[in-house]
PDB file of C-alpha atoms in Angstrom:
ATOM      1  CA  GLY A 164      -9.077  40.644 -91.173  1.00  0.00           C
ATOM      2  CA  GLN A 165     -11.093  37.499 -90.715  1.00  0.00           C
ATOM      3  CA  ASN A 166     -10.352  35.235 -87.769  1.00  0.00           C
ATOM      4  CA  ILE A 167     -11.951  31.931 -86.785  1.00  0.00           C
ATOM      5  CA  ASP A 168     -10.747  29.997 -83.729  1.00  0.00           C
ATOM      6  CA  GLN A 169     -11.487  26.482 -82.604  1.00  0.00           C
ATOM      7  CA  PRO A 170      -9.568  23.989 -80.441  1.00  0.00           C
ATOM      8  CA  THR A 171      -6.995  21.936 -82.308  1.00  0.00           C
ATOM      9  CA  GLU A 172      -7.764  18.598 -80.695  1.00  0.00           C
ATOM     10  CA  MET A 173     -10.364  16.988 -78.441  1.00  0.00           C
ATOM     11  CA  THR A 174     -10.803  13.496 -77.057  1.00  0.00           C
ATOM     12  CA  ALA A 175     -14.049  11.945 -75.867  1.00  0.00           C
ATOM     13  CA  THR A 176     -15.455   8.549 -74.944  1.00  0.00           C
ATOM     14  CA  GLU A 177     -17.859   6.462 -76.988  1.00  0.00           C
ATOM     15  CA  GLY A 178     -21.460   7.134 -75.909  1.00  0.00           C
ATOM     16  CA  ALA A 179     -20.596  10.495 -74.360  1.00  0.00           C
ATOM     17  CA  ILE A 180     -21.452  14.070 -75.399  1.00  0.00           C
ATOM     18  CA  VAL A 181     -18.855  16.516 -76.725  1.00  0.00           C
ATOM     19  CA  GLN A 182     -19.085  20.233 -77.460  1.00  0.00           C
ATOM     20  CA  ILE A 183     -16.752  21.829 -80.001  1.00  0.00           C
ATOM     21  CA  ASN A 184     -16.543  25.607 -79.709  1.00  0.00           C
ATOM     22  CA  CYS A 185     -15.863  28.134 -82.434  1.00  0.00           C
ATOM     23  CA  THR A 186     -15.328  31.875 -82.056  1.00  0.00           C
ATOM     24  CA  TYR A 187     -15.093  34.226 -84.959  1.00  0.00           C
ATOM     25  CA  GLN A 188     -14.261  37.828 -85.763  1.00  0.00           C
ATOM     26  CA  THR A 189     -15.331  38.578 -89.311  1.00  0.00           C
ATOM     27  CA  SER A 190     -16.761  41.456 -91.279  1.00  0.00           C
ATOM     28  CA  GLY A 191     -19.883  40.894 -93.321  1.00  0.00           C
ATOM     29  CA  PHE A 192     -21.093  37.805 -91.402  1.00  0.00           C
ATOM     30  CA  ASN A 193     -23.621  35.920 -93.486  1.00  0.00           C
ATOM     31  CA  GLY A 194     -24.023  32.517 -91.822  1.00  0.00           C
ATOM     32  CA  LEU A 195     -22.030  29.809 -90.044  1.00  0.00           C
ATOM     33  CA  PHE A 196     -21.553  26.219 -91.171  1.00  0.00           C
ATOM     34  CA  TRP A 197     -20.124  23.073 -89.595  1.00  0.00           C
ATOM     35  CA  TYR A 198     -18.470  20.433 -91.745  1.00  0.00           C
ATOM     36  CA  GLN A 199     -17.072  17.008 -90.888  1.00  0.00           C
ATOM     37  CA  GLN A 200     -13.955  15.752 -92.656  1.00  0.00           C
ATOM     38  CA  HIS A 201     -12.492  12.276 -92.317  1.00  0.00           C
ATOM     39  CA  ALA A 202      -8.816  11.936 -93.200  1.00  0.00           C
ATOM     40  CA  GLY A 203      -8.276  11.881 -96.949  1.00  0.00           C
ATOM     41  CA  GLU A 204     -11.931  12.554 -97.689  1.00  0.00           C
ATOM     42  CA  ALA A 205     -14.059  15.525 -98.710  1.00  0.00           C
ATOM     43  CA  PRO A 206     -15.680  17.757 -96.081  1.00  0.00           C
ATOM     44  CA  THR A 207     -19.360  16.913 -95.626  1.00  0.00           C
ATOM     45  CA  PHE A 208     -22.031  19.358 -94.461  1.00  0.00           C
ATOM     46  CA  LEU A 209     -23.361  18.945 -90.927  1.00  0.00           C
ATOM     47  CA  SER A 210     -25.290  22.071 -89.984  1.00  0.00           C
ATOM     48  CA  TYR A 211     -25.975  25.725 -90.659  1.00  0.00           C
ATOM     49  CA  ASN A 212     -26.926  28.729 -88.486  1.00  0.00           C
ATOM     50  CA  VAL A 213     -27.652  32.273 -89.583  1.00  0.00           C
ATOM     51  CA  LEU A 214     -29.946  33.378 -86.720  1.00  0.00           C
ATOM     52  CA  ASP A 215     -29.195  33.089 -83.000  1.00  0.00           C
ATOM     53  CA  GLY A 216     -30.231  29.889 -81.330  1.00  0.00           C
ATOM     54  CA  LEU A 217     -29.989  26.145 -81.511  1.00  0.00           C
ATOM     55  CA  GLU A 218     -30.452  23.973 -84.612  1.00  0.00           C
ATOM     56  CA  GLU A 219     -30.910  20.267 -83.946  1.00  0.00           C
ATOM     57  CA  LYS A 220     -30.371  17.467 -86.451  1.00  0.00           C
ATOM     58  CA  GLY A 221     -30.419  14.038 -84.902  1.00  0.00           C
ATOM     59  CA  ARG A 222     -27.273  13.438 -82.847  1.00  0.00           C
ATOM     60  CA  PHE A 223     -25.823  16.790 -83.962  1.00  0.00           C
ATOM     61  CA  SER A 224     -26.854  20.262 -82.775  1.00  0.00           C
ATOM     62  CA  SER A 225     -25.318  23.628 -83.513  1.00  0.00           C
ATOM     63  CA  PHE A 226     -25.710  26.896 -81.629  1.00  0.00           C
ATOM     64  CA  LEU A 227     -25.018  30.466 -82.682  1.00  0.00           C
ATOM     65  CA  SER A 228     -24.710  33.771 -80.837  1.00  0.00           C
ATOM     66  CA  ARG A 229     -23.992  36.522 -83.326  1.00  0.00           C
ATOM     67  CA  SER A 230     -23.485  39.202 -80.672  1.00  0.00           C
ATOM     68  CA  LYS A 231     -20.742  37.100 -79.072  1.00  0.00           C
ATOM     69  CA  GLY A 232     -19.261  35.801 -82.316  1.00  0.00           C
ATOM     70  CA  TYR A 233     -19.651  32.295 -80.927  1.00  0.00           C
ATOM     71  CA  SER A 234     -20.905  28.934 -82.094  1.00  0.00           C
ATOM     72  CA  TYR A 235     -20.695  25.380 -80.882  1.00  0.00           C
ATOM     73  CA  LEU A 236     -21.316  21.951 -82.347  1.00  0.00           C
ATOM     74  CA  LEU A 237     -22.754  19.395 -79.935  1.00  0.00           C
ATOM     75  CA  LEU A 238     -22.368  15.719 -80.703  1.00  0.00           C
ATOM     76  CA  LYS A 239     -24.403  13.261 -78.621  1.00  0.00           C
ATOM     77  CA  GLU A 240     -24.138   9.478 -78.205  1.00  0.00           C
ATOM     78  CA  LEU A 241     -20.658   9.517 -79.683  1.00  0.00           C
ATOM     79  CA  GLN A 242     -19.684   6.676 -81.979  1.00  0.00           C
ATOM     80  CA  MET A 243     -16.224   5.582 -83.076  1.00  0.00           C
ATOM     81  CA  LYS A 244     -17.035   6.718 -86.626  1.00  0.00           C
ATOM     82  CA  ASP A 245     -17.403  10.283 -85.310  1.00  0.00           C
ATOM     83  CA  SER A 246     -13.606  10.459 -85.057  1.00  0.00           C
ATOM     84  CA  ALA A 247     -12.832  13.133 -87.645  1.00  0.00           C
ATOM     85  CA  SER A 248     -11.919  16.773 -88.100  1.00  0.00           C
ATOM     86  CA  TYR A 249     -14.757  19.244 -87.491  1.00  0.00           C
ATOM     87  CA  LEU A 250     -14.516  22.482 -89.425  1.00  0.00           C
ATOM     88  CA  CYS A 251     -16.274  25.685 -88.444  1.00  0.00           C
ATOM     89  CA  ALA A 252     -16.807  27.889 -91.500  1.00  0.00           C
ATOM     90  CA  VAL A 253     -18.171  31.424 -91.753  1.00  0.00           C
ATOM     91  CA  ARG A 254     -19.775  32.846 -94.855  1.00  0.00           C
ATOM     92  CA  VAL A 255     -18.735  36.460 -95.328  1.00  0.00           C
ATOM     93  CA  ARG A 256     -20.034  38.871 -97.888  1.00  0.00           C
ATOM     94  CA  SER A 257     -17.461  39.604-100.552  1.00  0.00           C
ATOM     95  CA  GLY A 258     -16.979  42.897-102.328  1.00  0.00           C
ATOM     96  CA  TYR A 259     -18.894  41.493-105.269  1.00  0.00           C
ATOM     97  CA  ASN A 260     -22.634  41.420-105.725  1.00  0.00           C
ATOM     98  CA  GLN A 261     -22.766  37.799-104.668  1.00  0.00           C
ATOM     99  CA  GLY A 262     -23.578  36.271-101.301  1.00  0.00           C
ATOM    100  CA  GLY A 263     -19.967  35.880-100.366  1.00  0.00           C
ATOM    101  CA  LYS A 264     -17.371  33.257 -99.650  1.00  0.00           C
ATOM    102  CA  LEU A 265     -16.857  30.526 -97.076  1.00  0.00           C
ATOM    103  CA  ILE A 266     -13.865  30.862 -94.768  1.00  0.00           C
ATOM    104  CA  PHE A 267     -12.838  27.840 -92.710  1.00  0.00           C
ATOM    105  CA  GLY A 268     -11.403  27.645 -89.218  1.00  0.00           C
ATOM    106  CA  GLN A 269      -8.412  25.424 -88.495  1.00  0.00           C
ATOM    107  CA  GLY A 270     -10.572  22.429 -87.648  1.00  0.00           C
ATOM    108  CA  THR A 271     -10.874  20.404 -84.441  1.00  0.00           C
ATOM    109  CA  GLU A 272      -9.514  16.853 -84.576  1.00  0.00           C
ATOM    110  CA  LEU A 273     -11.889  14.739 -82.488  1.00  0.00           C
ATOM    111  CA  SER A 274     -10.771  11.320 -81.270  1.00  0.00           C
ATOM    112  CA  VAL A 275     -13.459   9.022 -79.896  1.00  0.00           C
ATOM    113  CA  LYS A 276     -12.087   6.325 -77.581  1.00  0.00           C
ATOM    114  CA  PRO A 277     -13.851   3.086 -76.577  1.00  0.00           C
TER     115      PRO A 277
ATOM    116  CA  ASP B 225     -27.023  12.538-108.186  1.00  0.00           C
ATOM    117  CA  THR B 226     -25.557  14.534-105.302  1.00  0.00           C
ATOM    118  CA  GLU B 227     -21.925  14.037-106.199  1.00  0.00           C
ATOM    119  CA  VAL B 228     -19.080  16.251-107.161  1.00  0.00           C
ATOM    120  CA  THR B 229     -16.585  14.161-109.110  1.00  0.00           C
ATOM    121  CA  GLN B 230     -12.930  15.074-109.324  1.00  0.00           C
ATOM    122  CA  THR B 231     -10.241  13.527-111.502  1.00  0.00           C
ATOM    123  CA  PRO B 232      -7.561  12.434-111.135  1.00  0.00           C
ATOM    124  CA  LYS B 233      -7.553  11.357-107.489  1.00  0.00           C
ATOM    125  CA  HIS B 234      -3.759  11.517-107.328  1.00  0.00           C
ATOM    126  CA  LEU B 235      -1.298  13.444-109.487  1.00  0.00           C
ATOM    127  CA  VAL B 236       2.489  13.641-109.420  1.00  0.00           C
ATOM    128  CA  MET B 237       4.079  16.267-111.645  1.00  0.00           C
ATOM    129  CA  GLY B 238       7.414  17.915-112.215  1.00  0.00           C
ATOM    130  CA  MET B 239       7.934  21.640-111.994  1.00  0.00           C
ATOM    131  CA  THR B 240       8.049  21.986-115.784  1.00  0.00           C
ATOM    132  CA  ASN B 241       4.921  19.946-116.495  1.00  0.00           C
ATOM    133  CA  LYS B 242       1.507  21.171-117.545  1.00  0.00           C
ATOM    134  CA  LYS B 243      -1.463  19.297-116.136  1.00  0.00           C
ATOM    135  CA  SER B 244      -5.160  19.866-115.512  1.00  0.00           C
ATOM    136  CA  LEU B 245      -7.516  18.969-112.693  1.00  0.00           C
ATOM    137  CA  LYS B 246     -11.130  18.300-113.592  1.00  0.00           C
ATOM    138  CA  CYS B 247     -14.362  18.649-111.637  1.00  0.00           C
ATOM    139  CA  GLU B 248     -17.896  17.749-112.648  1.00  0.00           C
ATOM    140  CA  GLN B 249     -21.338  18.037-111.037  1.00  0.00           C
ATOM    141  CA  HIS B 250     -24.814  17.319-112.356  1.00  0.00           C
ATOM    142  CA  MET B 251     -26.888  18.836-109.572  1.00  0.00           C
ATOM    143  CA  GLY B 252     -27.766  21.954-111.564  1.00  0.00           C
ATOM    144  CA  HIS B 253     -25.543  24.063-109.343  1.00  0.00           C
ATOM    145  CA  ARG B 254     -24.484  27.405-110.794  1.00  0.00           C
ATOM    146  CA  ALA B 255     -21.595  28.189-108.443  1.00  0.00           C
ATOM    147  CA  MET B 256     -18.348  26.206-108.408  1.00  0.00           C
ATOM    148  CA  TYR B 257     -15.258  26.602-106.275  1.00  0.00           C
ATOM    149  CA  TRP B 258     -11.620  25.559-106.050  1.00  0.00           C
ATOM    150  CA  TYR B 259     -10.083  25.161-102.609  1.00  0.00           C
ATOM    151  CA  LYS B 260      -6.531  24.171-101.636  1.00  0.00           C
ATOM    152  CA  GLN B 261      -5.928  22.172 -98.460  1.00  0.00           C
ATOM    153  CA  LYS B 262      -2.565  21.397 -96.885  1.00  0.00           C
ATOM    154  CA  ALA B 263      -2.243  18.542 -94.401  1.00  0.00           C
ATOM    155  CA  LYS B 264      -3.916  19.301 -91.069  1.00  0.00           C
ATOM    156  CA  LYS B 265      -4.956  22.751 -92.309  1.00  0.00           C
ATOM    157  CA  PRO B 266      -8.368  24.086 -93.317  1.00  0.00           C
ATOM    158  CA  PRO B 267      -9.407  24.450 -96.955  1.00  0.00           C
ATOM    159  CA  GLU B 268      -8.366  27.812 -98.424  1.00  0.00           C
ATOM    160  CA  LEU B 269     -10.487  29.389-101.128  1.00  0.00           C
ATOM    161  CA  MET B 270      -8.776  29.924-104.473  1.00  0.00           C
ATOM    162  CA  PHE B 271     -11.494  30.711-107.041  1.00  0.00           C
ATOM    163  CA  VAL B 272     -15.265  31.055-107.310  1.00  0.00           C
ATOM    164  CA  TYR B 273     -17.237  30.784-110.515  1.00  0.00           C
ATOM    165  CA  SER B 274     -20.820  32.002-110.577  1.00  0.00           C
ATOM    166  CA  TYR B 275     -22.920  31.318-113.659  1.00  0.00           C
ATOM    167  CA  GLU B 276     -19.730  30.348-115.510  1.00  0.00           C
ATOM    168  CA  LYS B 277     -18.051  33.670-114.801  1.00  0.00           C
ATOM    169  CA  LEU B 278     -15.076  34.077-112.488  1.00  0.00           C
ATOM    170  CA  SER B 279     -16.382  36.079-109.529  1.00  0.00           C
ATOM    171  CA  ILE B 280     -13.624  35.628-106.933  1.00  0.00           C
ATOM    172  CA  ASN B 281      -9.875  35.131-107.362  1.00  0.00           C
ATOM    173  CA  GLU B 282      -8.125  35.078-103.984  1.00  0.00           C
ATOM    174  CA  SER B 283      -4.888  36.501-105.383  1.00  0.00           C
ATOM    175  CA  VAL B 284      -3.834  33.081-106.626  1.00  0.00           C
ATOM    176  CA  PRO B 285      -0.532  32.932-108.585  1.00  0.00           C
ATOM    177  CA  SER B 286      -0.942  32.807-112.359  1.00  0.00           C
ATOM    178  CA  ARG B 287       0.578  29.326-112.506  1.00  0.00           C
ATOM    179  CA  PHE B 288      -2.955  28.235-111.506  1.00  0.00           C
ATOM    180  CA  SER B 289      -5.477  28.964-114.247  1.00  0.00           C
ATOM    181  CA  PRO B 290      -9.160  28.112-113.728  1.00  0.00           C
ATOM    182  CA  GLU B 291     -11.643  27.468-116.487  1.00  0.00           C
ATOM    183  CA  CYS B 292     -15.393  26.861-116.464  1.00  0.00           C
ATOM    184  CA  PRO B 293     -16.388  25.496-119.902  1.00  0.00           C
ATOM    185  CA  ASN B 294     -20.039  25.079-118.879  1.00  0.00           C
ATOM    186  CA  SER B 295     -22.185  25.025-115.757  1.00  0.00           C
ATOM    187  CA  SER B 296     -21.323  21.396-114.983  1.00  0.00           C
ATOM    188  CA  LEU B 297     -17.565  21.468-115.481  1.00  0.00           C
ATOM    189  CA  LEU B 298     -14.688  23.202-113.753  1.00  0.00           C
ATOM    190  CA  ASN B 299     -11.021  22.797-114.624  1.00  0.00           C
ATOM    191  CA  LEU B 300      -7.833  23.956-112.960  1.00  0.00           C
ATOM    192  CA  HIS B 301      -4.857  24.197-115.314  1.00  0.00           C
ATOM    193  CA  LEU B 302      -1.452  23.863-113.694  1.00  0.00           C
ATOM    194  CA  HIS B 303       1.846  25.080-115.145  1.00  0.00           C
ATOM    195  CA  ALA B 304       5.314  25.555-113.669  1.00  0.00           C
ATOM    196  CA  LEU B 305       4.220  24.661-110.154  1.00  0.00           C
ATOM    197  CA  GLN B 306       6.488  24.728-107.121  1.00  0.00           C
ATOM    198  CA  PRO B 307       6.961  21.949-104.537  1.00  0.00           C
ATOM    199  CA  GLU B 308       5.089  24.096-101.999  1.00  0.00           C
ATOM    200  CA  ASP B 309       1.992  23.800-104.227  1.00  0.00           C
ATOM    201  CA  SER B 310       1.713  20.156-103.201  1.00  0.00           C
ATOM    202  CA  ALA B 311      -1.662  19.833-101.474  1.00  0.00           C
ATOM    203  CA  LEU B 312      -5.168  18.410-101.724  1.00  0.00           C
ATOM    204  CA  TYR B 313      -7.179  20.397-104.261  1.00  0.00           C
ATOM    205  CA  LEU B 314     -10.888  20.355-103.535  1.00  0.00           C
ATOM    206  CA  CYS B 315     -13.669  21.294-105.902  1.00  0.00           C
ATOM    207  CA  ALA B 316     -17.060  22.292-104.518  1.00  0.00           C
ATOM    208  CA  SER B 317     -20.398  23.446-105.859  1.00  0.00           C
ATOM    209  CA  SER B 318     -23.509  25.166-104.540  1.00  0.00           C
ATOM    210  CA  LEU B 319     -26.848  26.081-106.048  1.00  0.00           C
ATOM    211  CA  HIS B 320     -25.845  29.722-106.295  1.00  0.00           C
ATOM    212  CA  SER B 321     -23.063  31.742-104.688  1.00  0.00           C
ATOM    213  CA  GLY B 322     -25.499  34.355-103.418  1.00  0.00           C
ATOM    214  CA  GLY B 323     -27.701  32.526-100.952  1.00  0.00           C
ATOM    215  CA  THR B 324     -26.899  32.798 -97.277  1.00  0.00           C
ATOM    216  CA  ASN B 325     -27.822  29.239 -96.413  1.00  0.00           C
ATOM    217  CA  GLU B 326     -26.403  27.473 -99.395  1.00  0.00           C
ATOM    218  CA  LYS B 327     -24.180  24.624 -98.401  1.00  0.00           C
ATOM    219  CA  LEU B 328     -21.208  23.578-100.422  1.00  0.00           C
ATOM    220  CA  PHE B 329     -20.931  20.042-101.756  1.00  0.00           C
ATOM    221  CA  PHE B 330     -17.309  18.952-101.973  1.00  0.00           C
ATOM    222  CA  GLY B 331     -15.569  16.458-104.214  1.00  0.00           C
ATOM    223  CA  SER B 332     -13.060  13.971-102.795  1.00  0.00           C
ATOM    224  CA  GLY B 333     -10.181  16.052-104.080  1.00  0.00           C
ATOM    225  CA  THR B 334      -7.038  15.577-106.107  1.00  0.00           C
ATOM    226  CA  GLN B 335      -3.907  14.900-104.043  1.00  0.00           C
ATOM    227  CA  LEU B 336      -1.176  16.752-105.921  1.00  0.00           C
ATOM    228  CA  SER B 337       2.551  16.213-105.439  1.00  0.00           C
ATOM    229  CA  VAL B 338       5.002  18.528-107.199  1.00  0.00           C
ATOM    230  CA  LEU B 339       8.540  17.185-107.442  1.00  0.00           C
TER     231      LEU B 339
END
């Protein structure tokens, strides 16, 4: 089966740095995505990793270790508007001749306090 | 235009009703998706269309019937739903369904309540 784990909730302080971890056990791994979702809104794309290492995009960075089945999302200089759910999603190859499908983890609810 | 537009935003229906959810994108994407999301849960894949053909059906009950009239439009026809089908239904699109780094663009969803 496919399994993606991330913490349910995290709390951090405005201006601080927070790291949200994601571990996965999937067959046919074909890339890992991070999405942000505010309550009642659509998920929005944050970052993507398919090779090991760190990808940096402004205040957001994402890391991947395929051998460990592990990724993290690092958020720097936290702002109140960063309070949201952060979804780790793994693309897995399907049995079809297409690239596969995106499976989401449970999401981590991040609360940023003043 | 980088939007995926879903209508209606909210829908209340009885268990004997027939209704349809609509999704539209004009980004030239050739893959479109339906996801279902319950409160405080992750989105769960229901269907994938690739080049207007159904390529993935995640064993969804037949009371949900998808349709892709053309590359820009995706519908989800609903009939004889159950109260447990109440959820946020998200439409998404990507350039293709085959690329490893293709991100999904999501619509704002239709919040469905089945009474």
